[in-house]
XYZ file of C-alpha atoms in Angstrom:
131
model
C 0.000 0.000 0.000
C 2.508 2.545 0.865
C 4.589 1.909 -2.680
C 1.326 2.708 -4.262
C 0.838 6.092 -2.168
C 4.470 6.697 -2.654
C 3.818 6.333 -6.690
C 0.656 8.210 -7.111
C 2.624 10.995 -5.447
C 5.361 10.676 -7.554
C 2.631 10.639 -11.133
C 1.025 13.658 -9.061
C 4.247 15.177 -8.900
C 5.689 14.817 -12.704
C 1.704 15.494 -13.885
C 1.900 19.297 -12.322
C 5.648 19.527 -12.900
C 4.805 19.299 -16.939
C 1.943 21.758 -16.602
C 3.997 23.975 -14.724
C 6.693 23.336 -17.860
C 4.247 24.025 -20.190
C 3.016 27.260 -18.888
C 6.539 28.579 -18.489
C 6.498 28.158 -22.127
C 3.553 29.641 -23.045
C 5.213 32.884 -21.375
C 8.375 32.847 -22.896
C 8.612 35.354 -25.920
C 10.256 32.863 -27.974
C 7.522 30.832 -28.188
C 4.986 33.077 -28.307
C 6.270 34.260 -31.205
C 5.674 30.902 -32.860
C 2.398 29.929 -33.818
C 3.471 26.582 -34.387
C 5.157 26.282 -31.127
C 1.857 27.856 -29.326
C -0.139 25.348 -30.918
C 1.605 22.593 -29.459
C 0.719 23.553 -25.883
C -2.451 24.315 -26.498
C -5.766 21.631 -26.309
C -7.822 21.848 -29.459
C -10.845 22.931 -27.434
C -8.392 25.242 -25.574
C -10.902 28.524 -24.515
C -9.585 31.577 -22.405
C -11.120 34.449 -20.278
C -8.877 37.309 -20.748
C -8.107 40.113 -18.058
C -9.989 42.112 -20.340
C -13.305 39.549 -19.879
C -13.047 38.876 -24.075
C -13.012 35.356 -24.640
C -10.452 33.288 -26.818
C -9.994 30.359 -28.446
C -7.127 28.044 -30.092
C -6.840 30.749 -32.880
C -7.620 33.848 -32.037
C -5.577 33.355 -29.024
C -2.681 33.121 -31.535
C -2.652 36.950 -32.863
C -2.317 37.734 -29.016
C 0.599 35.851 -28.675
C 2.879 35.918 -31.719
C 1.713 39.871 -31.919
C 4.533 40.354 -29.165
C 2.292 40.610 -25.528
C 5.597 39.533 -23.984
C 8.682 41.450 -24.418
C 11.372 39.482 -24.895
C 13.632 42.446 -23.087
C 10.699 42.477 -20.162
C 9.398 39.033 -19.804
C 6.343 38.265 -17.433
C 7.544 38.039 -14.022
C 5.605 34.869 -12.006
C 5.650 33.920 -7.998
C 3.212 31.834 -5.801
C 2.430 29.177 -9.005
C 1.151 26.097 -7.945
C -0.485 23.175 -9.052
C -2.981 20.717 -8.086
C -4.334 17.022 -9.741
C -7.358 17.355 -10.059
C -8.064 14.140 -11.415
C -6.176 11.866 -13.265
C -4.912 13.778 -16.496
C -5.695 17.189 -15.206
C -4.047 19.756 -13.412
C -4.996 22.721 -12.347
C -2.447 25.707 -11.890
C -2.791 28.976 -10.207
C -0.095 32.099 -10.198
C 0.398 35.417 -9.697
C 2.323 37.347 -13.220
C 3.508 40.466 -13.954
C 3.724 41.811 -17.508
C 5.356 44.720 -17.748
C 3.123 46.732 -14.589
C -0.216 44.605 -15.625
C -0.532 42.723 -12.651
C -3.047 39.453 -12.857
C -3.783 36.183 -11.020
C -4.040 33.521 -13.427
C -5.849 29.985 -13.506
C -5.257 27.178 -16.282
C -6.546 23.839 -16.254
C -4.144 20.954 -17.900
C -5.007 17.820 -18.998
C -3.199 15.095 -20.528
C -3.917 13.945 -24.476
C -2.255 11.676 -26.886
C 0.443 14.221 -27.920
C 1.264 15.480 -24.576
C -0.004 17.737 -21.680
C -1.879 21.185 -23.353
C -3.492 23.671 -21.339
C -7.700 23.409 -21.782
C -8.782 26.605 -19.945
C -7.072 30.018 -18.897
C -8.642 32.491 -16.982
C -6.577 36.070 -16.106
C -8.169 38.182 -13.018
C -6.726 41.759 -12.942
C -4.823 41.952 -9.894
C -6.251 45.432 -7.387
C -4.160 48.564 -8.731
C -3.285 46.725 -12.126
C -4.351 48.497 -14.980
């Protein structure tokens, strides 16, 4: 029984590890800039609430990032991320980032497909002060 705990901790583990991965790349300019790099992270039925409250989807979400929201000379600060399984295959992740003086907390939901983990939902809250 415990090597069982010990390895569903250890899948738990690697499961938010790669979401936490994968978000890192979604923020970093490089691969923003690549549509076909985006792609790869993100779930076909991906959908986002923006800070703004517009939502997105797999490809309008694209002309946000390769139009150069992240500066690769100012990239998007994060602290306090964190992840969670929710189930098996899905992760949830929560964090607090910093573009550039727009301050937001941010939620994304992970799961796992056939081709790797991708991100399913992302929701940005402005943070108080942020504009």
């Amino acid at each position: 029984m415990a090597d069982e705990n010990q390895q569903t901790v250890d899948e738990n583990r690697r499961a938010v590890q790669a979401a936490v991965d994968g978000e890192l790349r979604l923020l970093d300019p490089e691969v923003r800039a690549r549509p076909e790099l985006v792609l790869e992270l993100l779930d076909p039925e991906f959908t986002e609430v923006g800070v703004s409250g517009r939502h997105w989807d797999a490809t309008s979400i694209l002309t946000v990032t390769s139009g150069g929201s992240v500066s690769p000379e100012s990239p998007v600060e994060v602290s306090e991320m964190s992840g969670t399984v929710l189930a098996p295959g899905i992760v949830h992740l929560t964090y607090f980032a910093d573009n550039q003086g727009r301050r937001a907390w941010r939620s994304s939901l992970w799961r796992l497909t056939e081709t790797g983990w991708r991100v399913y939902y992302h929701q940005g809250t402005l943070a108080a002060g942020s504009g």
